């Protein structure tokens, strides 16, 4: 993976004007793409956003949705449930082997914020865990597997 980028840890979402409204809402969308040098099977995914966030989606090179992560907002005053603040993000745990990222595939992250008012210090991060191979994956068609099968056949013939 190339570590050269022009990303910022935090950025600012300007308040939208009536000229910039999409339909009946003000949505600030930020997108970035990054190639995955080594692919594998997705095990877990979740976004990280700050107040004003309305969700993030990670797309595959072919446009398929790999994971969408939606915030949960608090509605109280106690720690962990503060009104108006994101207190959690939905996660993705796909069925084992169902989401594959191929070597060299370019993934695109889209982070959306409500821009009816200005937000400072927002983020659009995404955590993605990928396994190069599935647990308990058998090598039925590998050279090694065939070699052991041949040895077993030789031993059985004697």
Tab-separated table of C-alpha atoms in Angstrom:
chain	number	residue	atom	x	y	z
A	1	UNK	CA	0.000	0.000	0.000
A	2	UNK	CA	1.314	3.430	-0.874
A	3	UNK	CA	1.566	5.737	2.145
A	4	UNK	CA	1.637	8.916	0.000
A	5	UNK	CA	-1.725	10.662	0.131
A	6	UNK	CA	-3.339	14.048	0.503
A	7	UNK	CA	-5.821	12.938	3.161
A	8	UNK	CA	-6.603	15.000	6.229
A	9	UNK	CA	-7.402	13.524	9.634
A	10	UNK	CA	-10.142	16.077	10.150
A	11	UNK	CA	-11.985	18.405	7.843
A	12	UNK	CA	-14.777	20.950	7.950
A	13	UNK	CA	-18.306	20.655	6.566
A	14	UNK	CA	-19.709	24.008	5.474
A	15	UNK	CA	-23.379	24.777	6.016
A	16	UNK	CA	-25.309	24.331	2.778
A	17	UNK	CA	-27.246	27.087	1.113
A	18	UNK	CA	-30.508	26.645	-0.742
A	19	UNK	CA	-28.494	26.564	-3.994
A	20	UNK	CA	-26.633	23.420	-2.882
A	21	UNK	CA	-29.566	21.426	-1.560
A	22	UNK	CA	-30.056	17.982	-3.102
A	23	UNK	CA	-33.802	17.381	-3.108
A	24	UNK	CA	-35.039	18.365	0.346
A	25	UNK	CA	-31.810	17.704	2.220
A	26	UNK	CA	-28.320	19.079	2.598
A	27	UNK	CA	-25.776	16.278	2.325
A	28	UNK	CA	-22.018	16.787	2.246
A	29	UNK	CA	-20.373	13.853	0.472
A	30	UNK	CA	-16.658	13.117	0.578
A	31	UNK	CA	-15.160	10.265	-1.492
A	32	UNK	CA	-11.710	8.755	-1.721
A	33	UNK	CA	-10.349	5.683	-3.496
A	34	UNK	CA	-7.443	3.443	-2.578
A	35	UNK	CA	-6.072	0.304	-4.258
A	36	UNK	CA	-5.684	-2.826	-2.137
A	37	UNK	CA	-2.341	-4.379	-3.011
A	38	UNK	CA	-3.228	-7.734	-1.428
A	39	UNK	CA	-6.857	-8.780	-1.351
A	40	UNK	CA	-8.672	-11.373	0.698
A	41	UNK	CA	-11.940	-12.058	2.462
A	42	UNK	CA	-13.640	-9.347	4.478
A	43	UNK	CA	-14.247	-10.340	8.092
A	44	UNK	CA	-15.297	-7.024	9.644
A	45	UNK	CA	-16.042	-3.449	8.641
A	46	UNK	CA	-17.198	-0.283	10.417
A	47	UNK	CA	-16.970	3.455	9.842
A	48	UNK	CA	-16.007	6.224	12.256
A	49	UNK	CA	-17.797	9.565	12.048
A	50	UNK	CA	-18.391	12.571	14.266
A	51	UNK	CA	-21.595	14.468	15.046
A	52	UNK	CA	-23.492	15.335	11.892
A	53	UNK	CA	-22.493	12.037	10.263
A	54	UNK	CA	-25.269	10.188	8.456
A	55	UNK	CA	-23.295	7.164	7.284
A	56	UNK	CA	-20.410	5.779	5.271
A	57	UNK	CA	-20.305	3.184	2.528
A	58	UNK	CA	-17.355	1.226	1.163
A	59	UNK	CA	-17.671	0.231	-2.515
A	60	UNK	CA	-15.788	-2.327	-4.573
A	61	UNK	CA	-14.209	-1.469	-7.893
A	62	UNK	CA	-17.302	-2.801	-9.697
A	63	UNK	CA	-19.611	-0.551	-7.644
A	64	UNK	CA	-20.884	-3.272	-5.305
A	65	UNK	CA	-21.486	-2.277	-1.692
A	66	UNK	CA	-18.919	-3.964	0.518
A	67	UNK	CA	-20.212	-2.420	3.752
A	68	UNK	CA	-22.497	0.410	4.842
A	69	UNK	CA	-22.069	1.757	8.356
A	70	UNK	CA	-24.765	3.968	9.896
A	71	UNK	CA	-24.394	6.031	13.101
A	72	UNK	CA	-26.530	5.748	16.241
A	73	UNK	CA	-27.095	8.980	18.143
A	74	UNK	CA	-27.493	9.288	21.898
A	75	UNK	CA	-30.624	10.753	23.440
A	76	UNK	CA	-29.735	11.215	27.093
A	77	UNK	CA	-27.292	12.940	29.386
A	78	UNK	CA	-25.412	9.968	30.837
A	79	UNK	CA	-21.965	8.924	29.588
A	80	UNK	CA	-22.219	6.845	26.417
A	81	UNK	CA	-25.676	8.172	25.559
A	82	UNK	CA	-25.053	11.893	25.108
A	83	UNK	CA	-27.843	13.584	23.148
A	84	UNK	CA	-26.760	14.787	19.716
A	85	UNK	CA	-23.530	12.769	19.660
A	86	UNK	CA	-22.715	9.582	17.783
A	87	UNK	CA	-22.546	6.777	20.342
A	88	UNK	CA	-22.062	3.877	17.924
A	89	UNK	CA	-21.772	2.825	14.301
A	90	UNK	CA	-23.356	-0.213	12.690
A	91	UNK	CA	-20.891	-2.933	11.717
A	92	UNK	CA	-20.568	-5.499	8.945
A	93	UNK	CA	-19.772	-9.141	9.677
A	94	UNK	CA	-20.408	-10.865	6.343
A	95	UNK	CA	-20.899	-14.618	6.049
A	96	UNK	CA	-17.479	-16.261	5.836
A	97	UNK	CA	-16.178	-16.138	2.261
A	98	UNK	CA	-19.064	-14.044	0.910
A	99	UNK	CA	-17.163	-10.758	0.408
A	100	UNK	CA	-13.920	-11.057	-1.528
A	101	UNK	CA	-11.571	-8.206	-2.357
A	102	UNK	CA	-9.270	-9.140	-5.214
A	103	UNK	CA	-5.569	-8.284	-5.373
A	104	UNK	CA	-5.143	-4.763	-6.746
A	105	UNK	CA	-8.844	-3.883	-6.422
A	106	UNK	CA	-9.543	-0.192	-5.875
A	107	UNK	CA	-12.039	0.452	-3.072
A	108	UNK	CA	-13.966	3.707	-2.725
A	109	UNK	CA	-15.066	5.156	0.606
A	110	UNK	CA	-17.989	7.571	0.691
A	111	UNK	CA	-18.641	9.514	3.896
A	112	UNK	CA	-21.832	11.576	4.238
A	113	UNK	CA	-22.593	14.373	6.678
A	114	UNK	CA	-25.734	16.401	7.236
A	115	UNK	CA	-24.765	19.931	6.246
A	116	UNK	CA	-27.810	21.877	7.389
A	117	UNK	CA	-25.337	23.398	9.837
A	118	UNK	CA	-21.553	23.704	9.879
A	119	UNK	CA	-19.462	20.926	11.466
A	120	UNK	CA	-15.776	21.245	12.334
A	121	UNK	CA	-13.285	18.471	13.005
A	122	UNK	CA	-15.292	15.749	11.273
A	123	UNK	CA	-13.827	12.457	10.096
A	124	UNK	CA	-14.614	9.830	7.526
A	125	UNK	CA	-12.606	6.775	8.562
A	126	UNK	CA	-13.317	3.126	7.817
A	127	UNK	CA	-11.986	0.075	9.642
A	128	UNK	CA	-11.704	-3.010	7.460
A	129	UNK	CA	-10.341	-6.403	8.477
A	130	UNK	CA	-9.415	-8.737	5.623
A	131	UNK	CA	-8.113	-12.322	5.877
A	132	UNK	CA	-5.870	-13.589	3.098
A	133	UNK	CA	-7.493	-17.011	3.432
A	134	UNK	CA	-10.510	-18.332	5.259
A	135	UNK	CA	-10.093	-20.224	8.537
A	136	UNK	CA	-10.048	-23.997	8.093
A	137	UNK	CA	-9.626	-23.545	4.365
A	138	UNK	CA	-8.680	-26.861	2.790
A	139	UNK	CA	-6.265	-27.084	-0.096
A	140	UNK	CA	-8.136	-29.711	-2.132
A	141	UNK	CA	-6.646	-28.677	-5.445
A	142	UNK	CA	-3.163	-27.685	-4.378
A	143	UNK	CA	0.013	-29.539	-5.310
A	144	UNK	CA	0.622	-30.361	-1.663
A	145	UNK	CA	-2.835	-31.904	-1.264
A	146	UNK	CA	-2.390	-33.998	-4.426
A	147	UNK	CA	1.036	-35.112	-3.244
A	148	UNK	CA	-0.371	-36.434	0.038
A	149	UNK	CA	-3.206	-38.136	-1.801
A	150	UNK	CA	-0.668	-39.877	-4.037
A	151	UNK	CA	1.318	-41.081	-1.027
A	152	UNK	CA	-1.852	-42.451	0.544
A	153	UNK	CA	-2.718	-44.268	-2.699
A	154	UNK	CA	0.771	-45.799	-2.897
A	155	UNK	CA	0.556	-46.990	0.711
A	156	UNK	CA	-2.865	-48.514	0.116
A	157	UNK	CA	-1.689	-50.366	-3.019
A	158	UNK	CA	1.100	-52.197	-1.130
